[in-house]
Amino acid sequence: MKQSEINNLSAADLQAKLVQLKKTYNDLKMAHAISPIENPLQMRTLRRSVARIATEITKRELQ
């Protein structure tokens, strides 16, 4: 997810997206532990998207 897309979301949308991405990341991580996934770079992009959204939530709480 790009930063410009994250900035356009509301606080409730950010929380929902964060929960969804964390679940997707955990599912992908479990699948990779059992048998190697086809594109392991997906894990990196998901992890970074989670971090971007978490950072945006924290930034909005501090304002």
Short mmCIF file of N, CA, C and O in Angstrom, two decimals:
data_model
loop_
_atom_site.label_atom_id
_atom_site.label_comp_id
_atom_site.label_asym_id
_atom_site.label_seq_id
_atom_site.Cartn_x
_atom_site.Cartn_y
_atom_site.Cartn_z
N MET A 1 0.83 -1.18 0.00
CA MET A 1 0.00 0.00 0.00
C MET A 1 0.88 1.24 0.00
O MET A 1 1.84 1.31 0.76
N LYS A 2 0.54 2.20 -0.83
CA LYS A 2 1.33 3.41 -0.92
C LYS A 2 0.93 4.39 0.17
O LYS A 2 -0.19 4.36 0.67
N GLN A 3 1.84 5.27 0.53
CA GLN A 3 1.59 6.23 1.59
C GLN A 3 0.44 7.16 1.22
O GLN A 3 -0.35 7.53 2.09
N SER A 4 0.31 7.54 -0.04
CA SER A 4 -0.78 8.42 -0.45
C SER A 4 -2.14 7.74 -0.24
O SER A 4 -3.11 8.41 0.12
N GLU A 5 -2.21 6.44 -0.45
CA GLU A 5 -3.46 5.71 -0.21
C GLU A 5 -3.77 5.66 1.27
O GLU A 5 -4.93 5.77 1.67
N ILE A 6 -2.75 5.50 2.10
CA ILE A 6 -2.94 5.43 3.55
C ILE A 6 -3.42 6.77 4.08
O ILE A 6 -4.29 6.83 4.96
N ASN A 7 -2.89 7.87 3.56
CA ASN A 7 -3.27 9.19 4.04
C ASN A 7 -4.74 9.49 3.77
O ASN A 7 -5.35 10.27 4.51
N ASN A 8 -5.33 8.89 2.74
CA ASN A 8 -6.72 9.16 2.39
C ASN A 8 -7.72 8.36 3.21
O ASN A 8 -8.91 8.64 3.16
N LEU A 9 -7.26 7.38 3.98
CA LEU A 9 -8.17 6.54 4.76
C LEU A 9 -8.53 7.20 6.08
O LEU A 9 -7.72 7.95 6.66
N SER A 10 -9.71 6.89 6.59
CA SER A 10 -10.12 7.40 7.90
C SER A 10 -9.48 6.53 8.99
O SER A 10 -8.89 5.48 8.71
N ALA A 11 -9.62 6.98 10.23
CA ALA A 11 -9.01 6.24 11.35
C ALA A 11 -9.62 4.85 11.48
O ALA A 11 -8.90 3.87 11.73
N ALA A 12 -10.93 4.74 11.31
CA ALA A 12 -11.59 3.42 11.42
C ALA A 12 -11.15 2.51 10.28
O ALA A 12 -10.93 1.31 10.49
N ASP A 13 -11.00 3.08 9.08
CA ASP A 13 -10.53 2.29 7.95
C ASP A 13 -9.10 1.80 8.17
O ASP A 13 -8.75 0.68 7.81
N LEU A 14 -8.28 2.66 8.77
CA LEU A 14 -6.89 2.26 9.05
C LEU A 14 -6.84 1.10 10.04
O LEU A 14 -6.07 0.15 9.85
N GLN A 15 -7.67 1.16 11.09
CA GLN A 15 -7.69 0.08 12.07
C GLN A 15 -8.14 -1.23 11.41
O GLN A 15 -7.54 -2.29 11.64
N ALA A 16 -9.17 -1.16 10.57
CA ALA A 16 -9.66 -2.36 9.90
C ALA A 16 -8.62 -2.92 8.95
O ALA A 16 -8.41 -4.14 8.88
N LYS A 17 -7.96 -2.04 8.21
CA LYS A 17 -6.94 -2.48 7.26
C LYS A 17 -5.75 -3.10 8.00
O LYS A 17 -5.18 -4.09 7.54
N LEU A 18 -5.40 -2.54 9.15
CA LEU A 18 -4.29 -3.07 9.95
C LEU A 18 -4.59 -4.49 10.41
O LEU A 18 -3.74 -5.39 10.28
N VAL A 19 -5.79 -4.71 10.91
CA VAL A 19 -6.18 -6.06 11.36
C VAL A 19 -6.16 -7.03 10.19
O VAL A 19 -5.64 -8.16 10.31
N GLN A 20 -6.68 -6.60 9.05
CA GLN A 20 -6.73 -7.46 7.87
C GLN A 20 -5.32 -7.82 7.39
O GLN A 20 -5.03 -8.99 7.10
N LEU A 21 -4.43 -6.83 7.32
CA LEU A 21 -3.07 -7.09 6.84
C LEU A 21 -2.27 -7.96 7.81
O LEU A 21 -1.50 -8.81 7.38
N LYS A 22 -2.47 -7.77 9.12
CA LYS A 22 -1.78 -8.60 10.10
C LYS A 22 -2.21 -10.06 9.97
O LYS A 22 -1.39 -10.97 10.05
N LYS A 23 -3.52 -10.28 9.75
CA LYS A 23 -4.02 -11.64 9.59
C LYS A 23 -3.45 -12.26 8.32
O LYS A 23 -2.99 -13.40 8.33
N THR A 24 -3.44 -11.50 7.25
CA THR A 24 -2.90 -12.00 5.98
C THR A 24 -1.42 -12.34 6.13
O THR A 24 -0.96 -13.38 5.64
N TYR A 25 -0.67 -11.48 6.83
CA TYR A 25 0.75 -11.71 7.03
C TYR A 25 0.98 -12.99 7.85
O TYR A 25 1.84 -13.81 7.50
N ASN A 26 0.22 -13.16 8.92
CA ASN A 26 0.38 -14.36 9.74
C ASN A 26 0.03 -15.63 8.97
O ASN A 26 0.71 -16.65 9.11
N ASP A 27 -1.02 -15.57 8.16
CA ASP A 27 -1.39 -16.73 7.34
C ASP A 27 -0.28 -17.06 6.35
O ASP A 27 0.06 -18.23 6.15
N LEU A 28 0.28 -16.03 5.73
CA LEU A 28 1.34 -16.24 4.76
C LEU A 28 2.60 -16.79 5.43
O LEU A 28 3.27 -17.68 4.89
N LYS A 29 2.88 -16.31 6.63
CA LYS A 29 4.05 -16.78 7.37
C LYS A 29 3.90 -18.26 7.75
O LYS A 29 4.86 -19.04 7.64
N MET A 30 2.70 -18.65 8.15
CA MET A 30 2.46 -20.05 8.49
C MET A 30 2.57 -20.94 7.24
O MET A 30 3.14 -22.02 7.30
N ALA A 31 2.02 -20.46 6.13
CA ALA A 31 2.10 -21.23 4.89
C ALA A 31 3.55 -21.39 4.44
O ALA A 31 3.94 -22.45 3.94
N HIS A 32 4.34 -20.36 4.65
CA HIS A 32 5.75 -20.42 4.25
C HIS A 32 6.54 -21.37 5.16
O HIS A 32 7.49 -22.01 4.71
N ALA A 33 6.14 -21.47 6.43
CA ALA A 33 6.82 -22.38 7.35
C ALA A 33 6.55 -23.83 6.98
O ALA A 33 7.42 -24.69 7.15
N ILE A 34 5.36 -24.10 6.48
CA ILE A 34 5.00 -25.48 6.12
C ILE A 34 5.66 -25.88 4.81
O ILE A 34 6.30 -26.92 4.72
N SER A 35 5.47 -25.06 3.79
CA SER A 35 6.13 -25.30 2.51
C SER A 35 6.45 -23.95 1.89
O SER A 35 5.66 -23.00 2.04
N PRO A 36 7.57 -23.82 1.24
CA PRO A 36 7.97 -22.52 0.69
C PRO A 36 6.92 -21.94 -0.25
O PRO A 36 6.40 -22.64 -1.12
N ILE A 37 6.60 -20.67 -0.04
CA ILE A 37 5.62 -20.02 -0.92
C ILE A 37 6.31 -19.62 -2.21
O ILE A 37 7.53 -19.51 -2.28
N GLU A 38 5.50 -19.38 -3.23
CA GLU A 38 6.04 -19.09 -4.56
C GLU A 38 6.81 -17.78 -4.60
O GLU A 38 7.87 -17.68 -5.21
N ASN A 39 6.26 -16.75 -3.94
CA ASN A 39 6.91 -15.44 -3.97
C ASN A 39 7.13 -14.94 -2.53
O ASN A 39 6.25 -14.28 -1.95
N PRO A 40 8.27 -15.24 -1.94
CA PRO A 40 8.51 -14.83 -0.55
C PRO A 40 8.62 -13.31 -0.36
O PRO A 40 8.54 -12.83 0.77
N LEU A 41 8.75 -12.56 -1.44
CA LEU A 41 8.81 -11.10 -1.30
C LEU A 41 7.46 -10.53 -0.88
O LEU A 41 7.40 -9.39 -0.41
N GLN A 42 6.39 -11.30 -1.02
CA GLN A 42 5.08 -10.86 -0.54
C GLN A 42 5.13 -10.59 0.95
O GLN A 42 4.48 -9.66 1.43
N MET A 43 5.88 -11.39 1.67
CA MET A 43 5.98 -11.22 3.12
C MET A 43 6.59 -9.86 3.45
O MET A 43 6.14 -9.18 4.37
N ARG A 44 7.59 -9.46 2.71
CA ARG A 44 8.24 -8.18 2.95
C ARG A 44 7.28 -7.01 2.70
O ARG A 44 7.19 -6.09 3.51
N THR A 45 6.55 -7.08 1.59
CA THR A 45 5.64 -5.99 1.27
C THR A 45 4.50 -5.90 2.28
O THR A 45 4.10 -4.79 2.66
N LEU A 46 4.00 -7.04 2.73
CA LEU A 46 2.95 -7.03 3.75
C LEU A 46 3.46 -6.46 5.07
O LEU A 46 2.78 -5.67 5.72
N ARG A 47 4.66 -6.88 5.47
CA ARG A 47 5.23 -6.40 6.72
C ARG A 47 5.43 -4.89 6.68
O ARG A 47 5.15 -4.18 7.65
N ARG A 48 5.88 -4.38 5.55
CA ARG A 48 6.10 -2.95 5.41
C ARG A 48 4.78 -2.18 5.37
O ARG A 48 4.69 -1.07 5.90
N SER A 49 3.76 -2.76 4.76
CA SER A 49 2.45 -2.12 4.75
C SER A 49 1.87 -2.03 6.16
O SER A 49 1.29 -1.01 6.54
N VAL A 50 2.05 -3.09 6.94
CA VAL A 50 1.60 -3.08 8.33
C VAL A 50 2.32 -1.97 9.10
O VAL A 50 1.70 -1.21 9.85
N ALA A 51 3.60 -1.84 8.88
CA ALA A 51 4.38 -0.81 9.57
C ALA A 51 3.94 0.58 9.15
O ALA A 51 3.83 1.48 10.00
N ARG A 52 3.67 0.79 7.87
CA ARG A 52 3.21 2.10 7.39
C ARG A 52 1.89 2.49 8.03
O ARG A 52 1.70 3.63 8.45
N ILE A 53 0.96 1.54 8.09
CA ILE A 53 -0.35 1.83 8.65
C ILE A 53 -0.25 2.07 10.15
O ILE A 53 -0.86 3.00 10.69
N ALA A 54 0.55 1.27 10.85
CA ALA A 54 0.72 1.46 12.29
C ALA A 54 1.36 2.81 12.58
O ALA A 54 0.97 3.50 13.54
N THR A 55 2.29 3.22 11.76
CA THR A 55 2.94 4.52 11.94
C THR A 55 1.94 5.65 11.72
O THR A 55 1.92 6.63 12.48
N GLU A 56 1.09 5.53 10.72
CA GLU A 56 0.08 6.56 10.44
C GLU A 56 -0.92 6.66 11.58
O GLU A 56 -1.32 7.75 11.97
N ILE A 57 -1.32 5.52 12.14
CA ILE A 57 -2.25 5.53 13.28
C ILE A 57 -1.62 6.25 14.47
O ILE A 57 -2.26 7.09 15.11
N THR A 58 -0.37 5.94 14.77
CA THR A 58 0.32 6.58 15.88
C THR A 58 0.48 8.07 15.63
O THR A 58 0.27 8.88 16.54
N LYS A 59 0.80 8.45 14.41
CA LYS A 59 0.96 9.86 14.06
C LYS A 59 -0.33 10.63 14.27
O LYS A 59 -0.32 11.73 14.82
N ARG A 60 -1.45 10.02 13.88
CA ARG A 60 -2.75 10.70 14.05
C ARG A 60 -3.14 10.78 15.52
O ARG A 60 -3.79 11.74 15.93
N GLU A 61 -2.77 9.79 16.33
CA GLU A 61 -3.09 9.84 17.76
C GLU A 61 -2.32 10.94 18.47
O GLU A 61 -2.81 11.53 19.42
N LEU A 62 -1.12 11.22 18.02
CA LEU A 62 -0.28 12.22 18.66
C LEU A 62 -0.66 13.66 18.29
O LEU A 62 -0.27 14.59 18.97
N GLN A 63 -1.44 13.82 17.23
CA GLN A 63 -1.83 15.17 16.81
C GLN A 63 -2.98 15.70 17.60
O GLN A 63 -3.75 15.14 18.20
#
